[in-house]
């Protein structure tokens, strides 16, 4: 009778993963800058993980704009504003933003903005990766 318990556990985990809505950390100020900080803190690890995994990248900057909707979740109206890097870098930047999951925007921010979304602009820069430094040699005693 172990099989049904595994099925039940798997179904429970799947349902909880589907209903997991990101929330703002406690203490986040109800300002556009506070919300933007939370967004960038979530976006950074996604970006760095994708850059580290893709060896086809080049050096340069990709600038893009998008909108965070009031209900949170995925971004919308993603547009590349400029790209002085390469197509691989544009693909990485676009994919990182598309994977981003945002918490709902607090009502106080929406009232100030008088909109149902926040407009965002981000720049992603890839620098040339220098050769790793040689390991230090042990001092002779």
JSON list of C-alpha atoms in Angstrom, two decimals:
[
{"chain": "A", "resi": 1, "resn": "UNK", "atom": "CA", "xyz": [0.00, 0.00, 0.00]},
{"chain": "A", "resi": 2, "resn": "UNK", "atom": "CA", "xyz": [2.97, 2.35, -0.33]},
{"chain": "A", "resi": 3, "resn": "UNK", "atom": "CA", "xyz": [2.12, 3.35, -3.89]},
{"chain": "A", "resi": 4, "resn": "UNK", "atom": "CA", "xyz": [-1.08, 5.31, -3.07]},
{"chain": "A", "resi": 5, "resn": "UNK", "atom": "CA", "xyz": [0.72, 7.31, -0.36]},
{"chain": "A", "resi": 6, "resn": "UNK", "atom": "CA", "xyz": [3.38, 8.39, -2.88]},
{"chain": "A", "resi": 7, "resn": "UNK", "atom": "CA", "xyz": [0.69, 9.38, -5.36]},
{"chain": "A", "resi": 8, "resn": "UNK", "atom": "CA", "xyz": [-1.13, 11.37, -2.67]},
{"chain": "A", "resi": 9, "resn": "UNK", "atom": "CA", "xyz": [2.09, 13.08, -1.55]},
{"chain": "A", "resi": 10, "resn": "UNK", "atom": "CA", "xyz": [3.01, 13.95, -5.15]},
{"chain": "A", "resi": 11, "resn": "UNK", "atom": "CA", "xyz": [-0.43, 15.39, -5.83]},
{"chain": "A", "resi": 12, "resn": "UNK", "atom": "CA", "xyz": [-0.30, 17.48, -2.65]},
{"chain": "A", "resi": 13, "resn": "UNK", "atom": "CA", "xyz": [3.13, 18.85, -3.55]},
{"chain": "A", "resi": 14, "resn": "UNK", "atom": "CA", "xyz": [2.02, 19.67, -7.09]},
{"chain": "A", "resi": 15, "resn": "UNK", "atom": "CA", "xyz": [-1.06, 21.54, -5.85]},
{"chain": "A", "resi": 16, "resn": "UNK", "atom": "CA", "xyz": [0.94, 23.53, -3.31]},
{"chain": "A", "resi": 17, "resn": "UNK", "atom": "CA", "xyz": [3.50, 24.50, -5.96]},
{"chain": "A", "resi": 18, "resn": "UNK", "atom": "CA", "xyz": [0.76, 25.79, -8.26]},
{"chain": "A", "resi": 19, "resn": "UNK", "atom": "CA", "xyz": [-0.77, 27.99, -5.58]},
{"chain": "A", "resi": 20, "resn": "UNK", "atom": "CA", "xyz": [2.50, 29.46, -4.32]},
{"chain": "A", "resi": 21, "resn": "UNK", "atom": "CA", "xyz": [2.21, 33.20, -4.93]},
{"chain": "A", "resi": 22, "resn": "UNK", "atom": "CA", "xyz": [5.31, 35.26, -4.15]},
{"chain": "A", "resi": 23, "resn": "UNK", "atom": "CA", "xyz": [4.89, 37.87, -1.45]},
{"chain": "A", "resi": 24, "resn": "UNK", "atom": "CA", "xyz": [6.79, 41.00, -0.51]},
{"chain": "A", "resi": 25, "resn": "UNK", "atom": "CA", "xyz": [9.27, 40.53, 2.34]},
{"chain": "A", "resi": 26, "resn": "UNK", "atom": "CA", "xyz": [8.22, 42.04, 5.66]},
{"chain": "A", "resi": 27, "resn": "UNK", "atom": "CA", "xyz": [9.51, 45.56, 6.13]},
{"chain": "A", "resi": 28, "resn": "UNK", "atom": "CA", "xyz": [9.45, 46.43, 2.42]},
{"chain": "A", "resi": 29, "resn": "UNK", "atom": "CA", "xyz": [8.43, 50.09, 2.15]},
{"chain": "A", "resi": 30, "resn": "UNK", "atom": "CA", "xyz": [5.20, 50.63, 0.17]},
{"chain": "A", "resi": 31, "resn": "UNK", "atom": "CA", "xyz": [6.98, 52.69, -2.48]},
{"chain": "A", "resi": 32, "resn": "UNK", "atom": "CA", "xyz": [7.79, 52.10, -6.11]},
{"chain": "A", "resi": 33, "resn": "UNK", "atom": "CA", "xyz": [11.50, 52.06, -5.20]},
{"chain": "A", "resi": 34, "resn": "UNK", "atom": "CA", "xyz": [10.86, 49.42, -2.52]},
{"chain": "A", "resi": 35, "resn": "UNK", "atom": "CA", "xyz": [8.94, 47.23, -4.95]},
{"chain": "A", "resi": 36, "resn": "UNK", "atom": "CA", "xyz": [11.62, 47.71, -7.62]},
{"chain": "A", "resi": 37, "resn": "UNK", "atom": "CA", "xyz": [14.29, 46.61, -5.11]},
{"chain": "A", "resi": 38, "resn": "UNK", "atom": "CA", "xyz": [12.36, 43.40, -4.39]},
{"chain": "A", "resi": 39, "resn": "UNK", "atom": "CA", "xyz": [11.98, 42.80, -8.13]},
{"chain": "A", "resi": 40, "resn": "UNK", "atom": "CA", "xyz": [15.71, 43.30, -8.76]},
{"chain": "A", "resi": 41, "resn": "UNK", "atom": "CA", "xyz": [16.60, 41.05, -5.82]},
{"chain": "A", "resi": 42, "resn": "UNK", "atom": "CA", "xyz": [14.51, 38.29, -7.42]},
{"chain": "A", "resi": 43, "resn": "UNK", "atom": "CA", "xyz": [15.81, 38.95, -10.93]},
{"chain": "A", "resi": 44, "resn": "UNK", "atom": "CA", "xyz": [19.53, 38.99, -10.04]},
{"chain": "A", "resi": 45, "resn": "UNK", "atom": "CA", "xyz": [19.94, 35.30, -9.15]},
{"chain": "A", "resi": 46, "resn": "UNK", "atom": "CA", "xyz": [18.00, 34.22, -12.25]},
{"chain": "A", "resi": 47, "resn": "UNK", "atom": "CA", "xyz": [20.22, 36.41, -14.45]},
{"chain": "A", "resi": 48, "resn": "UNK", "atom": "CA", "xyz": [23.52, 35.30, -12.93]},
{"chain": "A", "resi": 49, "resn": "UNK", "atom": "CA", "xyz": [22.56, 31.61, -13.08]},
{"chain": "A", "resi": 50, "resn": "UNK", "atom": "CA", "xyz": [21.66, 31.91, -16.77]},
{"chain": "A", "resi": 51, "resn": "UNK", "atom": "CA", "xyz": [24.83, 33.85, -17.64]},
{"chain": "A", "resi": 52, "resn": "UNK", "atom": "CA", "xyz": [26.99, 31.26, -15.89]},
{"chain": "A", "resi": 53, "resn": "UNK", "atom": "CA", "xyz": [25.29, 28.44, -17.80]},
{"chain": "A", "resi": 54, "resn": "UNK", "atom": "CA", "xyz": [25.60, 30.00, -21.28]},
{"chain": "A", "resi": 55, "resn": "UNK", "atom": "CA", "xyz": [29.06, 30.01, -22.82]},
{"chain": "A", "resi": 56, "resn": "UNK", "atom": "CA", "xyz": [27.95, 31.73, -26.06]},
{"chain": "A", "resi": 57, "resn": "UNK", "atom": "CA", "xyz": [27.60, 35.13, -24.47]},
{"chain": "A", "resi": 58, "resn": "UNK", "atom": "CA", "xyz": [29.57, 38.20, -25.51]},
{"chain": "A", "resi": 59, "resn": "UNK", "atom": "CA", "xyz": [30.55, 41.42, -23.78]},
{"chain": "A", "resi": 60, "resn": "UNK", "atom": "CA", "xyz": [27.98, 44.20, -23.78]},
{"chain": "A", "resi": 61, "resn": "UNK", "atom": "CA", "xyz": [24.75, 45.61, -22.38]},
{"chain": "A", "resi": 62, "resn": "UNK", "atom": "CA", "xyz": [21.13, 44.75, -23.09]},
{"chain": "A", "resi": 63, "resn": "UNK", "atom": "CA", "xyz": [18.51, 47.30, -21.99]},
{"chain": "A", "resi": 64, "resn": "UNK", "atom": "CA", "xyz": [14.87, 46.36, -21.82]},
{"chain": "A", "resi": 65, "resn": "UNK", "atom": "CA", "xyz": [11.53, 47.59, -20.53]},
{"chain": "A", "resi": 66, "resn": "UNK", "atom": "CA", "xyz": [8.54, 45.70, -19.18]},
{"chain": "A", "resi": 67, "resn": "UNK", "atom": "CA", "xyz": [5.50, 46.10, -16.97]},
{"chain": "A", "resi": 68, "resn": "UNK", "atom": "CA", "xyz": [4.77, 44.47, -13.62]},
{"chain": "A", "resi": 69, "resn": "UNK", "atom": "CA", "xyz": [1.01, 43.98, -13.29]},
{"chain": "A", "resi": 70, "resn": "UNK", "atom": "CA", "xyz": [-0.91, 44.78, -10.11]},
{"chain": "A", "resi": 71, "resn": "UNK", "atom": "CA", "xyz": [-1.70, 41.12, -9.48]},
{"chain": "A", "resi": 72, "resn": "UNK", "atom": "CA", "xyz": [1.97, 40.10, -9.68]},
{"chain": "A", "resi": 73, "resn": "UNK", "atom": "CA", "xyz": [3.12, 36.97, -11.47]},
{"chain": "A", "resi": 74, "resn": "UNK", "atom": "CA", "xyz": [4.89, 37.21, -14.80]},
{"chain": "A", "resi": 75, "resn": "UNK", "atom": "CA", "xyz": [5.84, 40.47, -16.51]},
{"chain": "A", "resi": 76, "resn": "UNK", "atom": "CA", "xyz": [4.13, 41.77, -19.65]},
{"chain": "A", "resi": 77, "resn": "UNK", "atom": "CA", "xyz": [5.02, 43.99, -22.62]},
{"chain": "A", "resi": 78, "resn": "UNK", "atom": "CA", "xyz": [8.69, 43.00, -22.56]},
{"chain": "A", "resi": 79, "resn": "UNK", "atom": "CA", "xyz": [10.67, 45.04, -25.13]},
{"chain": "A", "resi": 80, "resn": "UNK", "atom": "CA", "xyz": [14.37, 45.25, -25.95]},
{"chain": "A", "resi": 81, "resn": "UNK", "atom": "CA", "xyz": [15.33, 48.95, -25.99]},
{"chain": "A", "resi": 82, "resn": "UNK", "atom": "CA", "xyz": [18.98, 48.52, -27.00]},
{"chain": "A", "resi": 83, "resn": "UNK", "atom": "CA", "xyz": [21.56, 45.78, -27.38]},
{"chain": "A", "resi": 84, "resn": "UNK", "atom": "CA", "xyz": [25.26, 46.43, -27.94]},
{"chain": "A", "resi": 85, "resn": "UNK", "atom": "CA", "xyz": [26.09, 42.85, -27.02]},
{"chain": "A", "resi": 86, "resn": "UNK", "atom": "CA", "xyz": [25.06, 39.87, -29.12]},
{"chain": "A", "resi": 87, "resn": "UNK", "atom": "CA", "xyz": [21.94, 37.82, -29.84]},
{"chain": "A", "resi": 88, "resn": "UNK", "atom": "CA", "xyz": [22.85, 35.29, -27.13]},
{"chain": "A", "resi": 89, "resn": "UNK", "atom": "CA", "xyz": [22.95, 38.07, -24.53]},
{"chain": "A", "resi": 90, "resn": "UNK", "atom": "CA", "xyz": [19.57, 39.37, -25.66]},
{"chain": "A", "resi": 91, "resn": "UNK", "atom": "CA", "xyz": [18.16, 35.86, -25.40]},
{"chain": "A", "resi": 92, "resn": "UNK", "atom": "CA", "xyz": [19.55, 35.48, -21.85]},
{"chain": "A", "resi": 93, "resn": "UNK", "atom": "CA", "xyz": [18.16, 38.86, -20.71]},
{"chain": "A", "resi": 94, "resn": "UNK", "atom": "CA", "xyz": [14.75, 38.15, -22.22]},
{"chain": "A", "resi": 95, "resn": "UNK", "atom": "CA", "xyz": [14.59, 34.66, -20.70]},
{"chain": "A", "resi": 96, "resn": "UNK", "atom": "CA", "xyz": [15.64, 35.90, -17.25]},
{"chain": "A", "resi": 97, "resn": "UNK", "atom": "CA", "xyz": [12.88, 38.52, -17.18]},
{"chain": "A", "resi": 98, "resn": "UNK", "atom": "CA", "xyz": [10.32, 36.05, -18.55]},
{"chain": "A", "resi": 99, "resn": "UNK", "atom": "CA", "xyz": [11.16, 33.60, -15.73]},
{"chain": "A", "resi": 100, "resn": "UNK", "atom": "CA", "xyz": [10.73, 36.29, -13.09]},
{"chain": "A", "resi": 101, "resn": "UNK", "atom": "CA", "xyz": [7.74, 35.81, -10.75]},
{"chain": "A", "resi": 102, "resn": "UNK", "atom": "CA", "xyz": [6.65, 38.96, -8.94]},
{"chain": "A", "resi": 103, "resn": "UNK", "atom": "CA", "xyz": [4.50, 39.48, -5.85]},
{"chain": "A", "resi": 104, "resn": "UNK", "atom": "CA", "xyz": [1.33, 41.58, -6.16]},
{"chain": "A", "resi": 105, "resn": "UNK", "atom": "CA", "xyz": [1.95, 45.33, -6.09]},
{"chain": "A", "resi": 106, "resn": "UNK", "atom": "CA", "xyz": [0.74, 46.90, -2.81]},
{"chain": "A", "resi": 107, "resn": "UNK", "atom": "CA", "xyz": [-2.36, 49.09, -3.11]},
{"chain": "A", "resi": 108, "resn": "UNK", "atom": "CA", "xyz": [-0.55, 52.16, -1.73]},
{"chain": "A", "resi": 109, "resn": "UNK", "atom": "CA", "xyz": [1.85, 52.06, -4.67]},
{"chain": "A", "resi": 110, "resn": "UNK", "atom": "CA", "xyz": [-0.94, 51.61, -7.21]},
{"chain": "A", "resi": 111, "resn": "UNK", "atom": "CA", "xyz": [-2.84, 54.59, -5.79]},
{"chain": "A", "resi": 112, "resn": "UNK", "atom": "CA", "xyz": [0.25, 56.82, -6.12]},
{"chain": "A", "resi": 113, "resn": "UNK", "atom": "CA", "xyz": [0.98, 55.61, -9.64]},
{"chain": "A", "resi": 114, "resn": "UNK", "atom": "CA", "xyz": [-2.72, 55.78, -10.62]},
{"chain": "A", "resi": 115, "resn": "UNK", "atom": "CA", "xyz": [-2.21, 52.70, -12.82]},
{"chain": "A", "resi": 116, "resn": "UNK", "atom": "CA", "xyz": [-2.68, 48.94, -12.63]},
{"chain": "A", "resi": 117, "resn": "UNK", "atom": "CA", "xyz": [0.98, 48.27, -13.31]},
{"chain": "A", "resi": 118, "resn": "UNK", "atom": "CA", "xyz": [4.49, 49.60, -12.77]},
{"chain": "A", "resi": 119, "resn": "UNK", "atom": "CA", "xyz": [6.76, 50.34, -15.74]},
{"chain": "A", "resi": 120, "resn": "UNK", "atom": "CA", "xyz": [10.26, 48.94, -15.29]},
{"chain": "A", "resi": 121, "resn": "UNK", "atom": "CA", "xyz": [13.54, 49.45, -17.12]},
{"chain": "A", "resi": 122, "resn": "UNK", "atom": "CA", "xyz": [16.53, 47.17, -16.55]},
{"chain": "A", "resi": 123, "resn": "UNK", "atom": "CA", "xyz": [20.04, 46.93, -17.97]},
{"chain": "A", "resi": 124, "resn": "UNK", "atom": "CA", "xyz": [22.01, 43.71, -18.09]},
{"chain": "A", "resi": 125, "resn": "UNK", "atom": "CA", "xyz": [25.74, 44.02, -18.64]},
{"chain": "A", "resi": 126, "resn": "UNK", "atom": "CA", "xyz": [28.14, 41.18, -19.31]},
{"chain": "A", "resi": 127, "resn": "UNK", "atom": "CA", "xyz": [31.78, 41.94, -18.69]},
{"chain": "A", "resi": 128, "resn": "UNK", "atom": "CA", "xyz": [34.70, 40.06, -20.12]},
{"chain": "A", "resi": 129, "resn": "UNK", "atom": "CA", "xyz": [35.56, 37.21, -17.83]},
{"chain": "A", "resi": 130, "resn": "UNK", "atom": "CA", "xyz": [39.25, 37.50, -16.95]},
{"chain": "A", "resi": 131, "resn": "UNK", "atom": "CA", "xyz": [41.36, 34.39, -16.69]},
{"chain": "A", "resi": 132, "resn": "UNK", "atom": "CA", "xyz": [41.31, 32.96, -13.20]},
{"chain": "A", "resi": 133, "resn": "UNK", "atom": "CA", "xyz": [44.25, 33.97, -11.05]},
{"chain": "A", "resi": 134, "resn": "UNK", "atom": "CA", "xyz": [46.77, 31.24, -10.37]},
{"chain": "A", "resi": 135, "resn": "UNK", "atom": "CA", "xyz": [46.57, 29.58, -6.99]},
{"chain": "A", "resi": 136, "resn": "UNK", "atom": "CA", "xyz": [48.91, 31.10, -4.46]},
{"chain": "A", "resi": 137, "resn": "UNK", "atom": "CA", "xyz": [51.99, 29.04, -3.80]},
{"chain": "A", "resi": 138, "resn": "UNK", "atom": "CA", "xyz": [52.75, 27.95, -0.31]},
{"chain": "A", "resi": 139, "resn": "UNK", "atom": "CA", "xyz": [55.58, 29.82, 1.38]},
{"chain": "A", "resi": 140, "resn": "UNK", "atom": "CA", "xyz": [58.65, 27.83, 2.24]},
{"chain": "A", "resi": 141, "resn": "UNK", "atom": "CA", "xyz": [59.50, 27.81, 5.90]}
]
